[in-house]
XYZ file of C-alpha atoms in Angstrom:
619
model
C 51.385 18.574 54.531
C 50.088 16.829 57.751
C 46.568 16.736 58.709
C 47.122 17.654 62.313
C 46.223 21.329 62.409
C 42.654 22.591 61.537
C 43.870 26.007 61.622
C 46.454 25.307 59.029
C 43.635 23.761 56.805
C 41.337 26.819 57.379
C 44.140 29.051 56.350
C 44.810 27.051 53.070
C 40.959 27.117 52.379
C 40.689 30.810 52.804
C 43.791 31.464 50.807
C 42.403 29.276 48.017
C 38.925 30.767 47.766
C 38.128 32.801 44.617
C 35.774 35.016 46.643
C 36.919 37.892 48.795
C 36.558 36.842 52.532
C 36.931 39.389 55.341
C 36.541 38.482 58.872
C 35.588 41.046 61.504
C 35.564 41.178 65.252
C 32.638 42.602 67.274
C 34.128 45.983 66.749
C 34.519 45.523 62.995
C 38.337 45.441 63.258
C 39.490 43.173 60.516
C 40.673 39.799 61.619
C 41.424 38.110 58.360
C 41.849 39.454 54.724
C 42.450 36.804 52.261
C 44.276 37.083 49.011
C 41.036 37.267 46.924
C 40.240 40.458 49.047
C 43.563 41.887 48.390
C 42.816 41.368 44.557
C 39.312 42.823 44.861
C 39.779 45.799 47.049
C 43.582 46.778 46.459
C 44.765 46.607 50.114
C 47.009 44.180 51.300
C 46.435 42.030 54.370
C 49.444 43.780 56.199
C 47.856 47.083 55.475
C 44.352 46.360 56.630
C 44.465 43.551 59.311
C 43.933 45.185 62.825
C 41.887 48.111 61.642
C 38.670 48.979 60.196
C 38.414 48.368 56.483
C 37.701 51.648 54.773
C 35.540 50.247 52.118
C 32.009 50.977 53.372
C 30.553 54.459 51.888
C 29.375 56.601 54.587
C 25.855 56.637 53.182
C 25.776 52.764 53.537
C 27.097 52.750 56.963
C 23.586 52.347 58.601
C 22.836 49.410 56.275
C 26.260 47.826 56.950
C 25.557 48.021 60.631
C 22.008 46.798 60.481
C 23.190 43.606 58.627
C 25.756 42.961 61.344
C 23.074 43.446 63.967
C 20.733 40.952 62.044
C 23.314 38.207 61.743
C 24.347 38.635 65.356
C 21.105 37.408 66.470
C 21.565 34.407 64.159
C 20.960 33.575 60.486
C 22.672 34.866 57.375
C 21.949 37.945 55.179
C 22.745 38.264 51.451
C 22.700 41.848 50.148
C 23.545 43.578 47.052
C 25.204 46.921 47.840
C 28.549 49.011 46.887
C 31.947 49.055 48.318
C 35.051 51.187 47.779
C 38.228 50.069 46.100
C 41.601 51.553 47.238
C 41.504 53.629 44.170
C 38.301 55.188 45.209
C 36.094 53.448 42.719
C 32.933 51.820 43.789
C 32.376 48.104 43.197
C 28.816 46.478 42.772
C 28.992 43.425 44.974
C 26.827 40.899 46.550
C 27.872 40.232 50.287
C 26.894 37.089 52.183
C 27.366 37.913 55.914
C 27.269 35.344 58.750
C 28.140 35.402 62.399
C 31.817 34.149 63.404
C 31.175 31.825 66.361
C 33.451 30.545 68.927
C 31.724 27.984 70.739
C 28.086 29.393 71.098
C 29.245 33.023 71.398
C 29.417 35.494 68.589
C 33.011 36.622 68.206
C 32.631 38.609 65.066
C 31.439 38.370 61.457
C 32.366 36.828 58.181
C 31.656 38.651 55.005
C 31.998 36.867 51.428
C 32.140 39.267 48.596
C 31.107 38.516 44.956
C 31.251 40.913 42.166
C 27.713 41.514 40.839
C 28.790 41.536 37.224
C 30.219 38.017 37.612
C 27.064 36.910 39.119
C 25.083 38.589 36.349
C 27.183 36.894 33.663
C 26.762 33.675 35.495
C 23.025 34.325 35.403
C 23.031 35.329 31.743
C 24.947 32.290 30.817
C 22.562 29.998 32.763
C 19.594 31.833 31.427
C 20.794 31.483 28.068
C 21.637 27.877 28.391
C 17.888 27.376 29.836
C 16.582 29.358 27.078
C 18.254 27.183 24.552
C 17.443 23.904 26.168
C 13.666 24.989 26.214
C 13.968 25.865 22.494
C 15.529 22.427 21.927
C 12.501 20.837 23.506
C 10.376 22.969 21.230
C 12.296 22.185 18.310
C 12.319 18.493 19.109
C 8.569 18.541 19.454
C 8.307 20.468 16.146
C 10.614 17.799 14.373
C 8.667 14.909 15.810
C 5.468 16.553 14.579
C 6.527 15.904 10.972
C 5.872 12.227 9.651
C 7.340 12.663 6.172
C 11.084 11.974 6.152
C 12.304 14.674 3.733
C 10.306 17.198 5.879
C 11.908 15.960 9.119
C 15.482 16.435 7.624
C 14.612 19.998 6.506
C 13.632 20.975 9.872
C 16.733 19.390 11.376
C 18.847 21.421 9.140
C 17.048 24.661 9.829
C 17.075 23.982 13.669
C 20.892 23.846 13.705
C 21.214 27.442 12.873
C 18.751 28.448 15.555
C 20.044 26.456 18.259
C 23.843 26.702 17.603
C 24.064 30.211 16.298
C 25.711 28.677 13.081
C 25.392 30.687 9.779
C 24.143 27.556 7.794
C 23.324 23.914 8.272
C 22.913 20.645 6.410
C 22.209 17.063 6.895
C 24.031 14.277 4.960
C 22.781 10.493 4.713
C 25.242 7.651 5.160
C 24.696 5.337 2.242
C 27.217 2.639 2.675
C 30.431 4.021 1.799
C 29.158 7.101 0.321
C 27.486 10.374 1.840
C 24.669 12.252 0.416
C 23.603 15.647 1.120
C 19.784 15.635 1.369
C 18.941 18.870 3.296
C 20.504 22.336 3.415
C 19.547 25.411 5.268
C 21.057 28.952 4.060
C 22.849 27.195 1.358
C 22.098 26.861 -2.329
C 19.481 24.124 -3.100
C 21.783 22.948 -5.943
C 24.067 21.441 -3.408
C 21.551 18.855 -2.666
C 22.155 15.162 -3.767
C 25.991 15.933 -3.666
C 27.821 12.881 -2.750
C 31.184 12.200 -1.354
C 33.443 9.312 -0.060
C 32.616 8.664 3.530
C 36.006 7.394 4.475
C 37.642 10.647 3.476
C 35.001 12.847 4.947
C 34.643 14.489 8.387
C 31.970 12.071 9.112
C 34.478 9.236 8.685
C 36.846 11.134 10.955
C 34.132 11.626 13.522
C 33.184 7.826 13.386
C 36.803 6.726 13.836
C 37.272 8.841 16.867
C 34.259 7.067 18.604
C 32.890 10.439 19.608
C 29.420 12.094 18.884
C 30.621 15.580 17.912
C 33.497 16.938 16.026
C 34.871 20.401 15.774
C 37.035 21.173 12.804
C 38.684 24.408 11.460
C 41.370 23.335 8.940
C 41.210 22.071 5.292
C 37.641 23.273 4.747
C 38.308 24.934 1.397
C 38.166 21.733 -0.634
C 34.698 20.707 0.942
C 31.319 21.439 -0.551
C 30.515 23.405 2.417
C 33.009 26.135 1.155
C 30.162 27.602 -0.848
C 29.389 29.442 2.345
C 31.448 32.699 2.058
C 33.841 33.139 5.049
C 33.459 29.554 6.472
C 35.785 28.990 9.049
C 34.500 26.233 11.472
C 32.379 23.093 11.012
C 30.782 21.352 14.014
C 29.101 18.135 13.065
C 27.146 15.486 15.119
C 26.135 11.907 14.249
C 22.407 10.977 14.154
C 21.983 7.066 14.845
C 18.940 5.123 14.176
C 18.368 1.814 15.814
C 21.940 2.225 17.314
C 23.573 2.577 13.813
C 24.841 5.681 12.334
C 22.231 7.048 9.847
C 23.402 10.376 8.909
C 25.236 13.667 10.301
C 24.245 17.201 11.193
C 26.600 20.088 9.836
C 26.669 23.440 11.615
C 28.745 25.889 9.476
C 30.108 28.959 11.100
C 31.242 32.117 9.073
C 30.940 34.710 11.590
C 30.220 33.441 15.094
C 32.217 30.721 17.022
C 30.782 27.634 18.636
C 31.427 27.197 22.266
C 30.882 24.191 24.615
C 27.114 25.154 25.002
C 26.714 25.060 21.131
C 28.452 21.786 20.905
C 26.376 20.320 23.705
C 23.251 21.505 21.849
C 24.370 20.102 18.488
C 25.092 16.652 20.414
C 21.455 16.880 21.972
C 19.999 17.596 18.558
C 21.766 14.884 16.864
C 20.475 12.513 19.303
C 16.916 13.687 18.994
C 17.382 13.801 15.136
C 18.120 10.049 15.165
C 14.947 9.408 17.022
C 12.822 11.640 14.881
C 14.260 10.119 11.778
C 13.628 6.702 13.229
C 10.061 7.708 13.813
C 9.612 9.011 10.357
C 10.964 5.866 8.840
C 8.755 3.800 10.828
C 5.707 5.890 9.850
C 6.743 5.783 6.172
C 7.056 1.793 6.512
C 3.774 1.757 8.139
C 2.151 3.958 5.298
C 3.872 1.904 2.798
C 2.738 -1.317 4.311
C -0.781 0.041 4.577
C -0.741 1.184 0.910
C 0.378 -2.315 -0.070
C -2.506 -3.818 2.008
C -4.881 -1.427 0.566
C -3.716 -2.204 -2.980
C -4.184 -5.881 -2.385
C -7.336 -5.340 -0.673
C -8.991 -3.311 -3.513
C -7.489 -5.155 -6.348
C -8.218 -8.656 -5.065
C -10.499 -10.640 -7.340
C -11.989 -12.244 -3.975
C -14.489 -10.476 -2.015
C -12.847 -9.405 1.224
C -14.561 -7.985 4.429
C -13.339 -7.164 7.788
C -15.834 -7.247 10.630
C -15.434 -5.957 14.218
C -15.758 -8.350 17.223
C -19.717 -7.633 16.973
C -19.968 -9.012 13.577
C -20.193 -5.449 11.944
C -18.731 -4.713 8.555
C -15.598 -2.331 8.982
C -14.241 -2.848 5.287
C -15.592 -4.035 2.217
C -13.610 -4.240 -0.934
C -14.701 -3.583 -4.556
C -14.877 -7.179 -5.430
C -17.091 -7.837 -2.582
C -19.549 -5.074 -3.829
C -19.539 -6.550 -7.211
C -20.125 -10.017 -6.127
C -22.941 -9.455 -3.780
C -24.564 -6.285 -5.523
C -24.193 -4.675 -1.965
C -22.220 -1.334 -2.131
C -19.781 -0.606 0.701
C -22.138 2.177 1.956
C -25.088 -0.323 2.110
C -23.170 -2.868 4.425
C -20.762 -0.687 6.439
C -21.758 -0.716 10.247
C -24.155 -3.690 9.795
C -23.767 -7.579 9.206
C -22.674 -8.940 6.016
C -25.392 -10.057 3.463
C -24.579 -13.863 3.974
C -24.108 -16.077 7.065
C -20.526 -16.746 8.308
C -18.968 -20.188 8.680
C -16.850 -21.096 11.738
C -13.311 -19.987 11.459
C -11.298 -22.397 9.361
C -14.449 -23.839 7.785
C -16.028 -23.174 4.178
C -19.622 -22.254 3.565
C -21.228 -22.349 0.123
C -24.214 -19.891 -0.099
C -26.495 -18.811 -2.688
C -27.415 -15.175 -2.970
C -30.859 -13.800 -3.949
C -29.279 -12.749 -7.319
C -28.610 -16.431 -7.882
C -24.939 -16.203 -7.534
C -23.120 -18.979 -5.366
C -20.431 -17.970 -3.021
C -17.736 -19.976 -1.148
C -17.179 -18.066 2.242
C -14.289 -18.409 4.482
C -13.467 -16.518 7.723
C -10.533 -16.152 10.178
C -10.334 -14.366 13.410
C -7.590 -11.804 14.374
C -6.766 -12.897 17.884
C -5.136 -9.625 18.812
C -8.097 -7.406 17.839
C -10.988 -9.713 17.963
C -11.875 -8.673 14.305
C -12.965 -11.310 11.584
C -11.497 -11.331 8.092
C -13.891 -12.807 5.706
C -12.825 -13.999 2.121
C -15.378 -15.199 -0.403
C -15.463 -15.903 -4.086
C -17.941 -16.402 -6.871
C -18.234 -20.063 -7.629
C -21.457 -19.569 -9.812
C -19.864 -20.847 -13.099
C -18.295 -23.744 -11.310
C -21.386 -24.636 -9.620
C -23.321 -24.446 -13.008
C -20.499 -26.358 -14.739
C -21.029 -29.066 -12.035
C -24.556 -29.192 -12.424
C -24.163 -29.177 -16.196
C -21.721 -32.005 -16.053
C -24.089 -33.996 -13.794
C -26.900 -33.297 -16.132
C -24.583 -34.217 -19.229
C -23.778 -37.405 -17.597
C -27.291 -38.121 -17.044
C -28.463 -37.111 -20.494
C -25.628 -38.847 -22.291
C -26.346 -42.158 -20.529
C -29.983 -41.859 -21.421
C -29.073 -40.773 -25.101
C -26.730 -43.751 -25.376
C -28.936 -46.277 -23.606
C -32.058 -45.695 -25.770
C -30.437 -46.457 -29.071
C -28.280 -49.270 -27.844
C -31.290 -50.899 -26.227
C -33.100 -50.754 -29.499
C -30.137 -52.082 -31.467
C -29.721 -54.797 -29.060
C -33.339 -55.692 -29.091
C -33.546 -55.920 -32.879
C -30.485 -57.798 -33.079
C -31.503 -60.421 -30.691
C -34.744 -60.715 -32.475
C -33.140 -61.340 -35.790
C -30.585 -63.717 -34.081
C -33.357 -65.789 -32.507
C -36.092 -65.764 -35.029
C -34.495 -65.006 -38.413
C -36.106 -68.040 -40.200
C -39.650 -67.079 -38.703
C -39.477 -63.504 -39.846
C -40.708 -62.296 -43.214
C -38.367 -60.667 -45.692
C -39.969 -57.367 -45.015
C -39.879 -57.737 -41.322
C -36.017 -58.472 -41.371
C -35.430 -55.544 -43.744
C -37.367 -53.340 -41.291
C -35.423 -54.592 -38.261
C -32.136 -54.135 -40.173
C -33.175 -50.564 -41.133
C -34.113 -49.787 -37.640
C -30.683 -51.046 -36.444
C -28.824 -48.676 -39.203
C -30.766 -45.743 -38.094
C -30.040 -46.046 -34.538
C -26.300 -46.861 -35.290
C -26.300 -43.698 -37.391
C -27.620 -41.654 -34.364
C -25.114 -43.292 -32.164
C -22.407 -42.271 -34.517
C -23.795 -38.701 -34.682
C -23.766 -38.663 -30.927
C -20.242 -39.893 -30.590
C -19.111 -37.408 -33.301
C -20.683 -34.406 -31.188
C -19.029 -35.710 -28.120
C -15.602 -35.739 -29.924
C -16.077 -32.422 -31.472
C -17.131 -30.962 -28.189
C -14.058 -32.368 -26.405
C -11.779 -31.160 -29.109
C -13.523 -27.715 -29.046
C -13.100 -27.436 -25.216
C -9.355 -28.171 -25.581
C -9.178 -25.493 -28.195
C -7.852 -28.340 -30.645
C -10.322 -27.681 -33.496
C -8.577 -27.304 -36.719
C -10.064 -25.973 -39.913
C -8.895 -25.647 -43.378
C -9.148 -22.144 -44.796
C -10.250 -22.123 -48.411
C -12.674 -20.370 -50.723
C -16.018 -22.173 -51.316
C -19.443 -21.524 -52.503
C -21.613 -20.924 -49.515
C -24.851 -20.998 -51.635
C -24.043 -24.604 -52.742
C -23.574 -25.647 -49.156
C -26.908 -24.120 -48.117
C -28.686 -25.893 -51.083
C -26.997 -29.149 -50.229
C -27.806 -28.895 -46.600
C -31.541 -28.090 -47.301
C -31.906 -30.630 -49.836
C -34.567 -33.284 -49.074
C -35.581 -31.541 -45.824
C -39.344 -30.901 -46.899
C -39.969 -34.659 -46.916
C -38.602 -35.260 -43.328
C -41.746 -33.876 -41.627
C -45.249 -33.390 -42.851
C -45.715 -30.778 -40.150
C -42.997 -28.478 -41.345
C -42.636 -26.260 -44.362
C -39.051 -25.358 -45.598
C -38.267 -22.283 -47.580
C -34.875 -21.470 -48.923
C -34.026 -17.896 -50.249
C -30.427 -17.813 -51.669
C -29.593 -15.135 -54.463
C -28.154 -16.493 -57.566
C -24.792 -14.522 -57.264
C -24.158 -14.989 -53.453
C -20.494 -14.169 -52.929
C -18.114 -16.962 -52.058
C -16.754 -17.154 -48.484
C -13.311 -17.825 -46.971
C -13.547 -20.725 -44.454
C -13.809 -24.544 -44.081
C -16.604 -26.173 -46.195
C -16.876 -29.388 -44.180
C -16.988 -27.165 -40.871
C -19.792 -25.243 -42.304
C -21.614 -28.357 -43.601
C -21.571 -29.425 -39.731
C -22.832 -25.946 -38.681
C -25.670 -25.876 -41.241
C -26.728 -29.330 -40.430
C -26.915 -28.672 -36.539
C -28.726 -25.327 -37.099
C -31.332 -27.222 -39.235
C -31.755 -30.068 -36.875
C -32.308 -27.652 -34.107
C -35.012 -25.766 -36.096
C -36.894 -29.044 -36.600
C -36.292 -30.292 -33.084
C -37.503 -27.121 -31.265
C -40.490 -26.501 -33.384
C -42.330 -29.873 -32.588
C -45.824 -28.529 -33.627
C -44.351 -27.859 -36.922
C -44.459 -24.395 -38.904
C -42.201 -22.671 -41.376
C -38.466 -23.150 -41.245
C -36.871 -20.537 -43.364
C -33.176 -20.313 -44.525
C -32.137 -17.302 -46.200
C -28.546 -15.865 -47.103
C -27.223 -12.404 -48.367
C -23.978 -10.447 -48.497
C -23.404 -7.829 -45.924
C -20.321 -5.711 -45.992
C -17.343 -7.894 -45.801
C -19.322 -10.819 -44.630
C -21.917 -13.227 -45.944
C -24.832 -13.814 -43.557
C -27.038 -17.124 -43.300
C -30.130 -17.094 -40.980
C -32.267 -19.977 -39.955
C -35.648 -19.184 -38.610
C -38.098 -21.477 -36.966
C -41.518 -21.150 -35.282
C -40.828 -23.085 -32.415
C -40.631 -22.628 -28.539
C -38.046 -19.848 -28.622
C -35.212 -18.907 -26.351
C -35.504 -16.334 -23.369
C -33.210 -13.259 -23.588
C -31.080 -13.996 -20.616
C -30.358 -17.483 -22.316
C -29.475 -16.472 -25.904
C -25.744 -16.524 -24.875
C -25.738 -19.341 -22.561
C -27.000 -21.908 -25.083
C -23.717 -21.681 -26.825
C -21.916 -22.833 -23.679
C -20.937 -26.697 -23.097
C -23.679 -28.849 -21.469
C -26.164 -26.171 -21.334
C -29.698 -26.767 -21.759
C -31.819 -23.942 -20.614
C -35.150 -24.444 -18.842
C -37.006 -21.547 -20.414
C -39.258 -22.076 -23.376
C -39.791 -25.843 -22.375
C -36.517 -26.669 -24.364
C -35.292 -29.142 -21.839
C -37.924 -31.866 -22.872
C -36.228 -32.246 -26.174
C -33.264 -34.186 -24.989
C -29.659 -33.922 -26.152
C -26.226 -33.585 -24.381
C -26.073 -29.594 -24.725
C -23.063 -29.645 -27.160
C -24.655 -28.834 -30.510
C -24.613 -25.081 -30.443
C -21.364 -25.043 -28.482
C -19.811 -27.147 -31.458
C -21.590 -24.597 -33.868
C -19.891 -21.646 -32.354
C -16.568 -23.175 -31.954
C -16.540 -24.068 -35.690
C -17.698 -20.727 -36.668
C -15.130 -18.804 -34.807
C -12.293 -21.196 -35.796
C -12.730 -20.021 -39.381
C -13.130 -16.399 -38.357
C -16.908 -16.225 -38.320
C -19.544 -15.732 -35.565
C -22.940 -17.155 -34.703
C -25.598 -15.606 -32.580
C -29.189 -16.354 -31.345
C -32.050 -13.674 -31.810
C -35.748 -13.745 -31.369
C -37.638 -14.241 -34.537
C -40.275 -11.679 -35.340
C -43.744 -13.295 -34.648
C -42.262 -15.983 -32.343
C -39.589 -18.594 -32.622
C -35.940 -18.391 -32.878
C -33.507 -16.937 -35.456
C -29.883 -18.234 -35.483
C -27.543 -15.868 -37.474
C -24.196 -17.153 -39.022
C -21.827 -14.690 -40.387
C -18.760 -15.940 -42.476
C -15.848 -13.814 -43.844
C -16.485 -12.921 -47.622
C -13.655 -14.079 -49.937
C -11.695 -11.536 -51.961
C -12.803 -10.949 -55.423
C -10.404 -12.418 -58.074
C -11.078 -11.086 -61.442
C -9.877 -12.914 -64.504
C -8.491 -9.676 -66.282
C -6.464 -8.822 -63.441
C -2.810 -8.632 -64.781
C -0.093 -10.788 -63.189
C 2.870 -9.111 -61.745
């Protein structure tokens, strides 16, 4: 048609309107009666145009006239009322009435009629949708309040039935090319963990379409969802996490049928489900990361502390409490019990307990917090000091006999003819004695080195310990006029299993120490006896003794304890270390104890050899 006639266009618009439109002149004579009015009231336009429409009940005539009067003076009136149909029935209608203007003059009235029940149906639909959307918001908030992934998936499955009117629901995970059912609602729990090939599934079909929602009503009998009696329709939507399909929501219908509103809600829920799942996964990752960090923090052998930007302790791990003897409760909220180095530097600090700590610190720029790492270096510090002492002592121990040997050798070389035979013999004797001392010192150094490298080898055999004790103590009484030696060994002392040569070294060192550390003399007692499956030898002296805290340390390499005035006796601190190493190498043990009445008792235990009787028959 041409756009030249406004009247023609107006006529087309009126004819196309779904609402009943009636135009009246000022005397209420019908000027226009459109097709929708014909359908609504039952009179044709030919029957009604040019006369008053007989549609207003008598009792509503005053109301009708009042409306016309109101709009004649300007404005529009919307009124719910009743009107007659041709068959005499009453219609509930809403009438929107406005003035029909020609120029600025009122030429009549235009009345647009709507059935009230249609309005009500629309309002009901709108109200239902608004209610469901509000409930969707509540459901989304409820889902997002859960942080554990299984609980989130269960709530999604349950929400499906509430929002879509479905009879059951489920959630499947996409695991590569497989689907796994992880959550169900109104279905048997036995269906959980059921798997299927994704390519042949409804999820695969949905993903291939590129859509987000799919409605399917055919070929459902072979699916796991057929466990729902009467299943006739499945609606499913994809939940994406990080822009990638993560799973799918299934809404199962056995009685009701889904409409466009239900599908819209399913699509919205699927979108929110992806967000909730992503949040739950992020929370789980964070929890897992915190658990890993806490495990490392708690299990670390290093002391670890976290301080706030004011230097107050926020975290204090178990190793920190053990190293410093300060519990977490004692330090939290206050400064650490040691000074802090500058970030990137190391500070070595000695606690009041005597422990040495190496302390490092680093600042977390994002939070201003300080992470402090510290470790116990007491052993290394003591070993370093012991090595320094060892070098100094060894130098002294070597220098003294070498100086004496050199001096006597020079004297013999320069004055041999001028010395008497007795003088020459005395000088040679002194050289021999000092050479023997040097050899013994070198032997100790070599044995100590082999013991430290765990290279000591012993020969296990059965030998007579009583014989070794007697040989070791033979001739001791004449070595010192200030000491008395007493040996108590029973006649039938059992044989032992071990290394006879190593035992000779042990006994010789223990007896040498007994003489060395009892400079004022006194009784040196050696006693042996059987005890269970071992044979015991003890060496007692009445010397300077050993403090309780040092009774284990004296068996360490290069250790010469300060207590008891033992440091003034010289030595390189290897004797007792060698003794214990040789004892343990042959399955024995050696330990230090206080002697009743003062002094020291060293106790050696060796394994008892099995009895071999001559009358035992051979087999």
